[in-house]
Coordinates of C-alpha atoms and ligand atoms in Angstrom, one line a residue:
M24 CA -42.1 -34.6 70.7
N25 CA -45.5 -35.4 72.2
L26 CA -45.8 -32.8 75.0
R27 CA -48.2 -34.2 77.5
I28 CA -47.6 -32.0 80.5
P29 CA -50.6 -30.1 81.7
G30 CA -49.4 -26.8 80.3
P31 CA -47.8 -25.3 78.4
T32 CA -49.7 -27.4 75.8
P33 CA -48.8 -27.9 72.2
C34 CA -49.9 -25.3 69.7
P35 CA -51.0 -25.9 66.1
D36 CA -48.7 -24.6 63.3
D37 CA -51.0 -21.9 62.2
V38 CA -51.0 -20.5 65.8
L39 CA -47.2 -20.5 65.9
E40 CA -47.0 -19.0 62.4
A41 CA -49.4 -16.2 63.3
M42 CA -47.1 -15.3 66.2
G43 CA -44.4 -14.4 63.6
H44 CA -46.4 -11.4 62.7
S45 CA -44.4 -8.2 62.6
M46 CA -44.8 -5.9 65.5
I47 CA -47.5 -3.2 65.4
N48 CA -48.2 -0.1 67.4
H49 CA -49.9 -1.4 70.5
R50 CA -51.6 2.0 70.8
G51 CA -52.8 2.0 67.2
P52 CA -56.1 0.9 65.5
E53 CA -54.7 -2.5 64.4
F54 CA -54.2 -3.6 68.0
K55 CA -57.5 -2.2 69.1
E56 CA -59.3 -4.3 66.5
L57 CA -57.3 -7.4 67.5
S58 CA -58.0 -6.9 71.2
V59 CA -61.7 -6.3 70.8
K60 CA -62.1 -9.3 68.5
I61 CA -60.3 -11.5 70.9
T62 CA -62.1 -10.2 74.0
E63 CA -65.6 -10.6 72.4
R64 CA -64.9 -14.2 71.5
L65 CA -63.4 -15.0 75.0
K66 CA -66.6 -13.6 76.5
K67 CA -68.6 -16.0 74.4
I68 CA -66.5 -19.0 75.6
F69 CA -66.7 -17.8 79.2
E70 CA -70.5 -17.5 78.6
T71 CA -70.4 -14.1 80.3
K72 CA -71.7 -10.6 79.9
N73 CA -69.3 -9.5 82.7
D74 CA -66.1 -7.5 81.8
L75 CA -63.3 -9.7 80.6
L76 CA -59.8 -8.3 80.7
I77 CA -56.6 -9.7 79.2
L78 CA -53.5 -9.3 81.3
T79 CA -50.0 -9.9 80.1
T80 CA -48.9 -12.4 82.8
S81 CA -49.2 -16.1 83.6
G82 CA -52.2 -17.7 85.4
T83 CA -50.8 -16.8 88.8
G84 CA -50.7 -13.1 87.8
G85 CA -54.5 -13.5 87.0
L86 CA -55.1 -15.0 90.4
E87 CA -53.1 -12.3 92.1
A88 CA -55.3 -9.8 90.2
A89 CA -58.4 -11.5 91.6
V90 CA -57.0 -11.1 95.1
V91 CA -55.6 -7.5 95.0
N92 CA -58.7 -6.1 93.2
T93 CA -61.4 -7.4 95.5
L94 CA -59.9 -7.8 99.0
S95 CA -58.6 -5.7 101.8
P96 CA -56.0 -6.6 104.5
G97 CA -57.8 -8.2 107.4
D98 CA -60.7 -9.5 105.3
K99 CA -61.8 -13.0 106.2
V100 CA -61.7 -15.3 103.2
L101 CA -62.5 -19.0 102.9
V102 CA -60.0 -20.9 100.6
V103 CA -61.2 -24.3 99.5
S104 CA -58.1 -26.3 98.7
I105 CA -57.9 -29.7 97.1
G106 CA -54.2 -29.6 96.1
Y107 CA -51.1 -27.6 95.3
F108 CA -52.8 -24.8 93.3
G109 CA -55.5 -24.3 96.0
D110 CA -52.7 -23.9 98.5
R111 CA -51.1 -21.3 96.3
F112 CA -54.3 -19.3 96.0
A113 CA -54.4 -19.3 99.8
E114 CA -50.8 -18.3 100.0
C115 CA -51.4 -15.4 97.7
A116 CA -54.4 -14.1 99.7
Q117 CA -52.5 -14.5 102.9
I118 CA -49.4 -12.6 101.7
Y119 CA -51.7 -9.6 100.8
G120 CA -53.0 -9.7 104.4
A121 CA -56.3 -11.5 104.1
Q122 CA -57.3 -13.7 107.1
V123 CA -57.4 -17.0 105.4
I124 CA -59.7 -19.7 106.7
K125 CA -58.5 -22.8 105.0
L126 CA -60.8 -25.7 104.1
D127 CA -58.5 -28.5 103.1
F128 CA -59.6 -31.7 101.4
P129 CA -57.4 -34.7 101.0
W130 CA -55.4 -34.5 97.8
G131 CA -57.1 -36.7 95.2
T132 CA -60.6 -35.9 96.4
A133 CA -63.0 -33.1 95.5
A134 CA -64.4 -30.4 97.8
D135 CA -67.6 -31.2 99.7
P136 CA -70.2 -28.4 99.3
D137 CA -71.7 -29.4 102.7
Q138 CA -68.4 -28.6 104.4
I139 CA -68.2 -25.3 102.6
R140 CA -71.8 -24.5 103.8
Q141 CA -70.7 -25.4 107.3
A142 CA -67.6 -23.2 107.2
L143 CA -69.7 -20.3 105.9
R144 CA -72.3 -20.8 108.6
N145 CA -69.5 -20.9 111.3
N146 CA -67.9 -17.7 110.0
P147 CA -70.6 -15.3 108.9
E148 CA -68.0 -12.5 108.4
I149 CA -66.3 -14.3 105.5
K150 CA -66.2 -11.9 102.5
A151 CA -65.0 -14.2 99.7
V152 CA -64.6 -17.8 98.8
L153 CA -61.5 -18.8 96.7
V154 CA -61.7 -22.1 94.9
T155 CA -59.9 -24.1 92.2
H156 CA -62.2 -25.5 89.6
N157 CA -59.8 -28.0 88.1
E158 CA -56.9 -29.0 90.4
T159 CA -54.1 -29.7 88.0
S160 CA -51.8 -31.2 90.7
T161 CA -54.2 -34.0 91.5
G162 CA -56.3 -34.3 88.3
V163 CA -59.6 -33.5 90.1
T164 CA -62.4 -31.4 89.0
N165 CA -64.5 -29.7 91.7
D166 CA -68.3 -29.5 91.3
L167 CA -68.2 -25.8 90.9
E168 CA -71.9 -25.6 90.1
A169 CA -72.8 -27.1 93.5
I170 CA -70.1 -25.0 95.2
S171 CA -71.5 -21.8 93.6
G172 CA -75.0 -23.0 94.7
V173 CA -73.8 -22.7 98.3
V174 CA -71.5 -19.7 98.0
K175 CA -73.7 -17.5 95.9
G176 CA -77.1 -19.1 96.2
E177 CA -77.2 -19.5 100.0
F178 CA -74.6 -16.9 101.3
D179 CA -74.1 -14.5 98.4
K180 CA -70.3 -14.2 99.0
L181 CA -67.8 -13.1 96.5
L182 CA -66.7 -16.2 94.5
L183 CA -63.1 -16.1 93.0
V184 CA -62.4 -19.0 90.8
D185 CA -59.0 -20.5 89.6
A186 CA -60.2 -21.9 86.3
V187 CA -56.6 -21.9 84.8
S188 CA -56.9 -25.5 83.6
S189 CA -60.6 -25.8 83.1
I190 CA -62.4 -23.0 81.3
G191 CA -62.4 -23.4 77.5
S192 CA -62.0 -27.2 77.9
I193 CA -64.7 -28.2 80.4
P194 CA -68.0 -26.5 81.0
L195 CA -67.9 -23.4 83.2
P196 CA -70.8 -21.0 82.3
V197 CA -69.6 -18.0 84.2
D198 CA -72.9 -16.1 84.5
E199 CA -75.1 -19.1 85.0
W200 CA -72.8 -20.3 87.9
R201 CA -72.5 -16.7 89.2
C202 CA -68.8 -16.7 89.4
D203 CA -67.5 -13.2 90.2
V204 CA -63.9 -13.5 89.1
V205 CA -62.7 -16.3 86.8
V206 CA -59.1 -16.7 85.8
T207 CA -57.3 -18.8 83.1
G208 CA -54.0 -18.7 81.3
S209 CA -53.3 -18.9 77.5
Q210 CA -51.0 -21.9 77.8
K211 CA -53.7 -24.3 79.0
G212 CA -56.7 -25.3 77.0
W213 CA -56.3 -22.4 74.5
M214 CA -53.7 -23.9 72.1
T215 CA -51.6 -20.7 72.6
P216 CA -48.2 -20.2 74.2
P217 CA -47.9 -18.8 77.8
G218 CA -48.1 -15.1 78.4
L219 CA -51.7 -14.0 78.8
A220 CA -54.2 -14.4 81.5
F221 CA -58.0 -13.9 80.9
V222 CA -59.9 -12.5 83.9
S223 CA -63.7 -12.1 84.0
F224 CA -65.0 -9.6 86.5
S225 CA -68.6 -9.3 87.7
E226 CA -70.6 -6.3 88.9
Q227 CA -70.2 -7.6 92.4
A228 CA -66.4 -7.8 91.9
W229 CA -66.4 -4.2 90.8
K230 CA -68.3 -3.3 94.0
A231 CA -65.7 -5.1 96.0
Y232 CA -63.0 -3.3 93.9
S233 CA -64.4 0.0 95.1
Q234 CA -63.9 -1.0 98.7
S235 CA -60.7 -2.9 98.3
K236 CA -57.6 -1.5 100.1
I237 CA -54.8 -3.8 98.9
P238 CA -52.3 -1.7 97.0
R239 CA -52.1 -2.6 93.3
Y240 CA -50.4 -1.2 90.3
Y241 CA -49.6 -3.5 87.4
F242 CA -52.7 -5.6 88.0
D243 CA -55.2 -2.8 88.6
M244 CA -58.4 -4.0 86.9
K245 CA -59.9 -0.5 86.6
R246 CA -56.9 0.7 84.8
A247 CA -57.1 -2.3 82.5
K248 CA -60.8 -1.7 81.9
N249 CA -60.2 2.0 81.2
Y250 CA -57.5 1.3 78.7
Y251 CA -59.5 -1.5 77.1
E252 CA -62.2 1.0 76.4
R253 CA -59.7 2.9 74.3
G254 CA -58.5 -0.3 72.6
Q255 CA -55.3 -0.5 74.6
T256 CA -53.7 -2.0 77.6
P257 CA -52.0 0.0 80.4
W258 CA -48.7 -1.7 79.8
T259 CA -47.1 -3.2 76.7
P260 CA -49.0 -6.4 75.9
A261 CA -47.5 -9.6 74.6
V262 CA -48.6 -8.7 71.1
S263 CA -47.3 -11.9 69.5
V264 CA -49.4 -14.0 71.9
Y265 CA -52.4 -12.0 70.9
Y266 CA -51.8 -12.9 67.3
G267 CA -51.5 -16.6 68.1
L268 CA -54.6 -16.5 70.3
D269 CA -56.6 -14.9 67.5
V270 CA -56.0 -17.9 65.3
A271 CA -56.6 -20.4 68.2
L272 CA -59.9 -18.8 69.0
D273 CA -61.0 -19.2 65.3
R274 CA -60.2 -22.9 65.7
I275 CA -62.0 -23.2 69.0
L276 CA -65.2 -21.6 67.8
A277 CA -65.1 -23.5 64.5
E278 CA -65.1 -26.8 66.5
G279 CA -67.7 -25.4 68.8
M280 CA -67.8 -25.5 72.6
P281 CA -70.2 -28.5 72.9
N282 CA -68.0 -30.5 70.6
I283 CA -64.9 -29.5 72.6
F284 CA -66.5 -30.5 75.9
K285 CA -67.5 -33.9 74.4
R286 CA -64.0 -34.4 72.9
Q287 CA -62.4 -33.6 76.2
A288 CA -64.7 -36.0 78.0
R289 CA -63.8 -38.8 75.6
M290 CA -60.2 -38.0 75.8
G291 CA -60.2 -38.2 79.6
Q292 CA -62.1 -41.5 79.4
M293 CA -59.6 -42.8 76.9
V294 CA -56.6 -42.0 79.1
R295 CA -58.2 -43.5 82.2
D296 CA -59.4 -46.6 80.5
G297 CA -56.0 -47.0 78.7
A298 CA -54.0 -46.6 82.0
K299 CA -56.3 -49.1 83.8
S300 CA -56.0 -51.6 81.0
L301 CA -52.2 -51.6 81.6
G302 CA -52.9 -52.4 85.3
L303 CA -52.2 -48.9 86.5
S304 CA -54.5 -47.0 88.9
I305 CA -56.0 -43.5 88.5
F306 CA -55.1 -41.4 91.5
P307 CA -58.5 -39.8 92.2
R308 CA -61.8 -41.6 92.2
E309 CA -63.2 -41.7 88.7
E310 CA -66.3 -39.6 89.4
V311 CA -64.1 -36.6 90.2
A312 CA -61.3 -37.3 87.7
S313 CA -60.5 -34.4 85.4
N314 CA -61.0 -34.4 81.7
T315 CA -58.0 -32.1 81.1
V316 CA -55.3 -33.8 83.1
T317 CA -55.0 -37.3 84.4
A318 CA -53.0 -38.3 87.5
V319 CA -51.9 -41.9 87.5
K320 CA -50.5 -43.7 90.6
I321 CA -46.8 -44.8 90.3
P322 CA -46.9 -48.5 90.9
Q323 CA -45.0 -49.8 94.0
G324 CA -41.3 -50.1 93.4
V325 CA -41.3 -48.0 90.2
D326 CA -38.9 -45.0 90.1
A327 CA -41.1 -42.1 88.8
K328 CA -38.1 -40.1 87.6
Q329 CA -36.8 -43.0 85.6
L330 CA -40.2 -43.7 84.0
L331 CA -40.6 -40.1 82.9
K332 CA -37.0 -40.0 81.7
L333 CA -37.4 -43.2 79.6
M334 CA -40.7 -42.1 78.2
D335 CA -39.1 -38.8 77.1
E336 CA -35.8 -40.3 75.7
Q337 CA -37.1 -43.4 74.1
R338 CA -40.7 -42.6 73.2
G339 CA -40.7 -38.9 72.8
V340 CA -43.5 -38.5 75.3
V341 CA -43.0 -35.7 77.9
M342 CA -45.2 -36.1 81.0
A343 CA -45.3 -34.4 84.3
G344 CA -44.5 -35.8 87.7
G345 CA -46.3 -35.2 91.0
Q346 CA -45.9 -31.9 92.9
Q347 CA -45.0 -31.6 96.6
S348 CA -46.3 -34.5 98.7
L349 CA -47.2 -36.3 95.4
E350 CA -43.7 -36.2 94.1
G351 CA -42.7 -39.8 93.2
K352 CA -46.2 -41.0 93.8
I353 CA -48.1 -40.0 90.7
F354 CA -47.4 -39.0 87.1
R355 CA -49.6 -36.7 85.1
I356 CA -50.8 -36.8 81.5
G357 CA -52.1 -33.5 80.1
H358 CA -54.8 -33.7 77.5
M359 CA -56.3 -30.3 77.2
G360 CA -56.2 -28.1 74.1
Y361 CA -54.6 -29.3 70.9
C362 CA -54.6 -33.1 71.6
E363 CA -55.6 -35.9 69.3
Y364 CA -56.6 -39.4 70.1
D365 CA -53.3 -40.6 68.4
D366 CA -51.3 -38.5 70.9
I367 CA -53.0 -40.4 73.7
Q368 CA -52.5 -43.7 72.0
Q369 CA -48.8 -42.9 71.7
V370 CA -48.6 -42.3 75.4
L371 CA -50.4 -45.6 76.2
D372 CA -48.2 -47.5 73.7
G373 CA -45.1 -45.8 75.2
L374 CA -46.2 -46.8 78.7
K375 CA -46.8 -50.4 77.7
A376 CA -43.2 -50.6 76.3
T377 CA -41.6 -48.6 79.1
L378 CA -43.2 -49.9 82.3
P379 CA -41.4 -53.4 82.1
K380 CA -38.1 -51.5 81.9
V381 CA -38.8 -49.9 85.3
G382 CA -39.9 -53.0 87.0
F383 CA -43.7 -53.1 86.3
Q384 CA -45.4 -55.7 84.1
P385 CA -48.5 -54.2 82.4
S386 CA -51.5 -56.4 83.0
A387 CA -52.7 -59.0 80.5
V388 CA -55.5 -56.7 79.3
G389 CA -53.0 -54.2 78.1
R390 CA -50.8 -56.6 76.2
Ligands
LIG427 N1 -53.8 -22.8 88.9 C1 -53.9 -24.0 88.2 C2 -55.1 -24.8 88.4 C3 -52.9 -24.3 87.3 O1 -52.9 -25.5 86.7 C4 -51.8 -23.4 87.2 C5 -50.6 -23.8 86.3 O2 -50.2 -24.9 86.1 C6 -51.7 -22.2 87.9 C7 -52.8 -22.0 88.7 C8 -50.6 -21.3 87.8 O3 -50.5 -20.8 86.5 P1 -49.2 -20.2 85.9 O4 -48.1 -21.3 86.0 O5 -49.6 -19.9 84.5 O6 -48.8 -19.0 86.7

């Protein structure tokens, strides 16, 4: 099977084999060594000197940790949303009692830093800005460097970043871009199964922590930090996923981050060019299109469900549909993490063979 959803992503055999390791005492020296080794390498990839803590949870748990450890009920926050996951981040902050000022951009476009500047000017009491770096639902990457230039450079607000489907695959130098909290999940660009979230936490985030009044228990970052210093986690960690991640990080650092970024960029271009050569259209404008997940418009008259079903059953290619208002309007091809050019070629060949069966003739270029 060619799993081309935008997470969970495929894992190399050695990662899966490593997960078969027998259980160890999660409060013993072996786990301590594993956890420190993993954390130090993650910090390298995050390009940060901030604390980085590993939580046993999915990406959403990491985002919830960002909210409950820095905010208080009644705090005004600006949530910049360009899609489904931006909306979720807003929902999470709202549920915990933050006063959410939502800055929505049409799905398929990127956030405009000028409008963020304006929103911050209009609402000087805003405490934090929550933003998605790579919006997996629409296949768009925000210009986080420019956003941070406004949020940190001009207003010095707390910046909480959903980097679930970006960091490790596309550039996000955490310290250089002054991101206070950055969250990702093991099942995205990390070639590792779901189960762990990685959360970096800056000095300013710790300052916010000391003032934050949202109740927290499982996701208490201070507790996680205190335990990490002893080589442990407060709660039983997903030990097997740690073993898999250990091997995946070896692979990632052996390839080298600059090479990964280049490969991801080439992969993104290959998907977009390939889809266009079949006569399909990319959902977002190319300048903002993501290099980890590509959203492709469903041609007029084509039944999205049928296309995905035939691709799966007849070609062994599993892709994702659209979420919420994009259901039936786009399909998405994930290409982060463990993805080879052949995997993408298989998707494109599959589309070429399958599209006529759902009523769309691929264009001459693609034939
Ligand atoms: N944010 C983004 C950008 C995502 O892509 C995802 C997962 O698809 C999430 C948040 C939620 O992560 P999880 O499903 O691991 O909780």
